[in-house]
Each structure stands twice: as structure tokens, then as C-alpha cells.
Amino acid sequence: QVHLVESGGGLVQAGDSLRLSCVASGLPFSYYAMAWFRQAPGNERKLVARISGRSQYSNYADFVKGRFTVSRDNAKNTMYLQMNSLKPEDTAIYYCAADKNFLATDYNYWGQGTQVTVSS
């Protein structure tokens, strides 16, 4: 059974940094693309960043480019999201997701999410 567990969320002030982690189990981690999505209250879920299985490819939503960095450590079955220069509009629940297809429009496996709140 596949499990994805996010951690690292919290309450921070605008301009601060946070690093989210997602630990995966139950799947051959290096064979799966991983992604971060977020959903704010009343809004649809949006892709934030994604990374291919061996980190050859990554891409970012325009609203986080230059501020967020996605990475992974396949030896630890873990993906990260380094978030710098946080803004109040980054407030959302952040979810990690896994899929064999880097370009999937709806990833196959999902974590439970971690709350990020950025105060102004």
C-alpha cells in the first residue's frame, strides 16, 4: 500500500522560509515522478512544482518561480519543497503526489496534506 506523508508546514510571517518534506513508502520511489500541489480555501487545487524520478526534469507554477525549489533524495524516499520569500497568498494546504507519468494531469497517489499559513 502506498503512503505519502507530508511534514514541515506551519505558521510563518511574510518573507520567511519553510521546507516541506514528503516521505513515500510502498512504491519504487525512483521510478515515480513526484509533485507538490496546493489548495487554498474556496480555490481549486493547483500544481506548484514537480520533479521526475531521477531529478532530470522539474517545473514550477509561475506563481512560485524563483521562490520555491523542489528536490528529492531517492535514497531516503523523500521529496522536498524549499519555500523562500513566502507571501500571504501562499497560504494553503500543500499536498504531495506521486505518479509514473511526470506530465500526468491528475497524479495517482496523494498524501493527506500539511497546512502552510503565511501572515502579513
PDB file of C-alpha atoms in Angstrom:
ATOM      1  CA  GLN A   1       0.000   0.000   0.000  1.00  0.00           C
ATOM      2  CA  VAL A   2       1.309   3.412  -0.964  1.00  0.00           C
ATOM      3  CA  HIS A   3       1.686   6.070   1.713  1.00  0.00           C
ATOM      4  CA  LEU A   4       2.779   9.659   1.250  1.00  0.00           C
ATOM      5  CA  VAL A   5       3.293  11.689   4.417  1.00  0.00           C
ATOM      6  CA  GLU A   6       3.921  15.429   4.325  1.00  0.00           C
ATOM      7  CA  SER A   7       5.508  17.453   7.112  1.00  0.00           C
ATOM      8  CA  GLY A   8       7.058  20.846   7.697  1.00  0.00           C
ATOM      9  CA  GLY A   9       4.063  23.123   7.429  1.00  0.00           C
ATOM     10  CA  GLY A  10       3.325  25.833   9.934  1.00  0.00           C
ATOM     11  CA  LEU A  11       2.583  29.468  10.621  1.00  0.00           C
ATOM     12  CA  VAL A  12       5.172  31.958   9.411  1.00  0.00           C
ATOM     13  CA  GLN A  13       5.390  35.623   8.539  1.00  0.00           C
ATOM     14  CA  ALA A  14       5.646  37.088   5.076  1.00  0.00           C
ATOM     15  CA  GLY A  15       9.216  36.889   3.822  1.00  0.00           C
ATOM     16  CA  ASP A  16      10.057  33.813   5.889  1.00  0.00           C
ATOM     17  CA  SER A  17      11.070  30.394   4.609  1.00  0.00           C
ATOM     18  CA  LEU A  18       9.789  26.867   5.152  1.00  0.00           C
ATOM     19  CA  ARG A  19      10.862  23.467   3.912  1.00  0.00           C
ATOM     20  CA  LEU A  20       8.237  20.817   3.343  1.00  0.00           C
ATOM     21  CA  SER A  21       9.061  17.124   3.219  1.00  0.00           C
ATOM     22  CA  CYS A  22       7.164  14.191   1.763  1.00  0.00           C
ATOM     23  CA  VAL A  23       8.175  10.672   2.708  1.00  0.00           C
ATOM     24  CA  ALA A  24       6.922   7.905   0.437  1.00  0.00           C
ATOM     25  CA  SER A  25       6.525   4.195   1.105  1.00  0.00           C
ATOM     26  CA  GLY A  26       5.040   1.264  -0.757  1.00  0.00           C
ATOM     27  CA  LEU A  27       6.300   2.231  -4.202  1.00  0.00           C
ATOM     28  CA  PRO A  28       9.593   2.135  -6.123  1.00  0.00           C
ATOM     29  CA  PHE A  29      10.319   5.759  -5.388  1.00  0.00           C
ATOM     30  CA  SER A  30      12.907   6.495  -8.066  1.00  0.00           C
ATOM     31  CA  TYR A  31      10.507   5.260 -10.757  1.00  0.00           C
ATOM     32  CA  TYR A  32       7.856   7.798  -9.827  1.00  0.00           C
ATOM     33  CA  ALA A  33       7.550  11.453 -10.602  1.00  0.00           C
ATOM     34  CA  MET A  34       6.629  13.488  -7.553  1.00  0.00           C
ATOM     35  CA  ALA A  35       4.756  16.720  -7.277  1.00  0.00           C
ATOM     36  CA  TRP A  36       3.553  19.356  -4.846  1.00  0.00           C
ATOM     37  CA  PHE A  37       0.067  20.748  -5.179  1.00  0.00           C
ATOM     38  CA  ARG A  38      -1.728  23.272  -3.038  1.00  0.00           C
ATOM     39  CA  GLN A  39      -5.293  24.207  -2.314  1.00  0.00           C
ATOM     40  CA  ALA A  40      -6.471  27.352  -0.599  1.00  0.00           C
ATOM     41  CA  PRO A  41      -9.996  27.633   0.870  1.00  0.00           C
ATOM     42  CA  GLY A  42     -12.546  28.170  -1.869  1.00  0.00           C
ATOM     43  CA  ASN A  43      -9.991  27.606  -4.605  1.00  0.00           C
ATOM     44  CA  GLU A  44      -9.204  24.702  -6.870  1.00  0.00           C
ATOM     45  CA  ARG A  45      -6.157  22.564  -6.298  1.00  0.00           C
ATOM     46  CA  LYS A  46      -3.149  23.804  -8.251  1.00  0.00           C
ATOM     47  CA  LEU A  47       0.152  22.288  -9.240  1.00  0.00           C
ATOM     48  CA  VAL A  48       3.054  24.015  -7.516  1.00  0.00           C
ATOM     49  CA  ALA A  49       6.088  22.029  -8.689  1.00  0.00           C
ATOM     50  CA  ARG A  50       7.017  18.584  -9.924  1.00  0.00           C
ATOM     51  CA  ILE A  51      10.158  16.566 -10.367  1.00  0.00           C
ATOM     52  CA  SER A  52      10.947  13.467 -12.386  1.00  0.00           C
ATOM     53  CA  GLY A  53      12.098  10.200 -10.884  1.00  0.00           C
ATOM     54  CA  ARG A  54      15.820  10.814 -11.150  1.00  0.00           C
ATOM     55  CA  SER A  55      15.552  14.597 -10.952  1.00  0.00           C
ATOM     56  CA  GLN A  56      16.260  15.077 -14.660  1.00  0.00           C
ATOM     57  CA  TYR A  57      13.279  17.364 -15.067  1.00  0.00           C
ATOM     58  CA  SER A  58      11.411  19.793 -12.884  1.00  0.00           C
ATOM     59  CA  ASN A  59       8.996  22.592 -13.454  1.00  0.00           C
ATOM     60  CA  TYR A  60       7.148  25.184 -11.462  1.00  0.00           C
ATOM     61  CA  ALA A  61       3.971  27.161 -11.491  1.00  0.00           C
ATOM     62  CA  ASP A  62       4.560  30.783 -12.491  1.00  0.00           C
ATOM     63  CA  PHE A  63       3.382  31.990  -9.095  1.00  0.00           C
ATOM     64  CA  VAL A  64       6.305  30.270  -7.298  1.00  0.00           C
ATOM     65  CA  LYS A  65       9.108  30.512  -9.854  1.00  0.00           C
ATOM     66  CA  GLY A  66      12.250  31.934  -8.342  1.00  0.00           C
ATOM     67  CA  ARG A  67      10.989  31.428  -4.788  1.00  0.00           C
ATOM     68  CA  PHE A  68      10.362  27.687  -4.420  1.00  0.00           C
ATOM     69  CA  THR A  69      12.676  24.781  -5.186  1.00  0.00           C
ATOM     70  CA  VAL A  70      11.632  21.147  -5.466  1.00  0.00           C
ATOM     71  CA  SER A  71      14.153  18.372  -4.862  1.00  0.00           C
ATOM     72  CA  ARG A  72      14.258  14.724  -3.901  1.00  0.00           C
ATOM     73  CA  ASP A  73      16.536  12.228  -2.208  1.00  0.00           C
ATOM     74  CA  ASN A  74      15.826   8.813  -3.640  1.00  0.00           C
ATOM     75  CA  ALA A  75      17.976   7.103  -1.010  1.00  0.00           C
ATOM     76  CA  LYS A  76      15.555   8.458   1.617  1.00  0.00           C
ATOM     77  CA  ASN A  77      12.353   8.113  -0.426  1.00  0.00           C
ATOM     78  CA  THR A  78      11.786  11.785   0.271  1.00  0.00           C
ATOM     79  CA  MET A  79      10.819  14.834  -1.732  1.00  0.00           C
ATOM     80  CA  TYR A  80      11.273  18.395  -0.518  1.00  0.00           C
ATOM     81  CA  LEU A  81       9.889  21.809  -1.260  1.00  0.00           C
ATOM     82  CA  GLN A  82      12.049  24.721  -0.157  1.00  0.00           C
ATOM     83  CA  MET A  83       9.834  27.786   0.032  1.00  0.00           C
ATOM     84  CA  ASN A  84      11.503  31.182   0.328  1.00  0.00           C
ATOM     85  CA  SER A  85      10.113  34.715   0.366  1.00  0.00           C
ATOM     86  CA  LEU A  86       6.729  33.433   1.404  1.00  0.00           C
ATOM     87  CA  LYS A  87       3.688  35.593   0.746  1.00  0.00           C
ATOM     88  CA  PRO A  88       0.245  35.580   2.354  1.00  0.00           C
ATOM     89  CA  GLU A  89      -1.168  34.238  -0.922  1.00  0.00           C
ATOM     90  CA  ASP A  90       0.959  31.118  -0.445  1.00  0.00           C
ATOM     91  CA  THR A  91      -1.348  30.149   2.419  1.00  0.00           C
ATOM     92  CA  ALA A  92      -2.861  26.765   1.560  1.00  0.00           C
ATOM     93  CA  ILE A  93      -2.819  23.085   2.301  1.00  0.00           C
ATOM     94  CA  TYR A  94       0.143  21.583   0.481  1.00  0.00           C
ATOM     95  CA  TYR A  95      -0.143  18.047  -0.819  1.00  0.00           C
ATOM     96  CA  CYS A  96       2.481  15.756  -2.239  1.00  0.00           C
ATOM     97  CA  ALA A  97       1.579  13.366  -5.003  1.00  0.00           C
ATOM     98  CA  ALA A  98       3.173  10.548  -6.970  1.00  0.00           C
ATOM     99  CA  ASP A  99       2.659   9.186 -10.459  1.00  0.00           C
ATOM    100  CA  LYS A 100       4.628   7.210 -13.005  1.00  0.00           C
ATOM    101  CA  ASN A 101       3.929   9.939 -15.544  1.00  0.00           C
ATOM    102  CA  PHE A 102       5.735  13.234 -14.939  1.00  0.00           C
ATOM    103  CA  LEU A 103       3.207  15.054 -17.099  1.00  0.00           C
ATOM    104  CA  ALA A 104       0.106  13.441 -15.571  1.00  0.00           C
ATOM    105  CA  THR A 105      -2.746  15.878 -15.173  1.00  0.00           C
ATOM    106  CA  ASP A 106      -4.045  14.070 -12.104  1.00  0.00           C
ATOM    107  CA  TYR A 107      -1.458  12.268 -10.062  1.00  0.00           C
ATOM    108  CA  ASN A 108      -2.278   8.768  -8.854  1.00  0.00           C
ATOM    109  CA  TYR A 109      -1.247   8.807  -5.179  1.00  0.00           C
ATOM    110  CA  TRP A 110      -1.767  11.576  -2.637  1.00  0.00           C
ATOM    111  CA  GLY A 111      -0.759  12.494   0.863  1.00  0.00           C
ATOM    112  CA  GLN A 112      -3.017  13.988   3.496  1.00  0.00           C
ATOM    113  CA  GLY A 113      -1.558  17.462   3.247  1.00  0.00           C
ATOM    114  CA  THR A 114       0.217  19.927   5.501  1.00  0.00           C
ATOM    115  CA  GLN A 115      -1.056  23.409   6.298  1.00  0.00           C
ATOM    116  CA  VAL A 116       1.062  26.427   5.452  1.00  0.00           C
ATOM    117  CA  THR A 117      -0.132  29.774   6.767  1.00  0.00           C
ATOM    118  CA  VAL A 118       1.681  32.993   5.951  1.00  0.00           C
ATOM    119  CA  SER A 119       0.726  36.085   7.906  1.00  0.00           C
ATOM    120  CA  SER A 120       1.232  39.600   6.585  1.00  0.00           C
TER     121      SER A 120
END
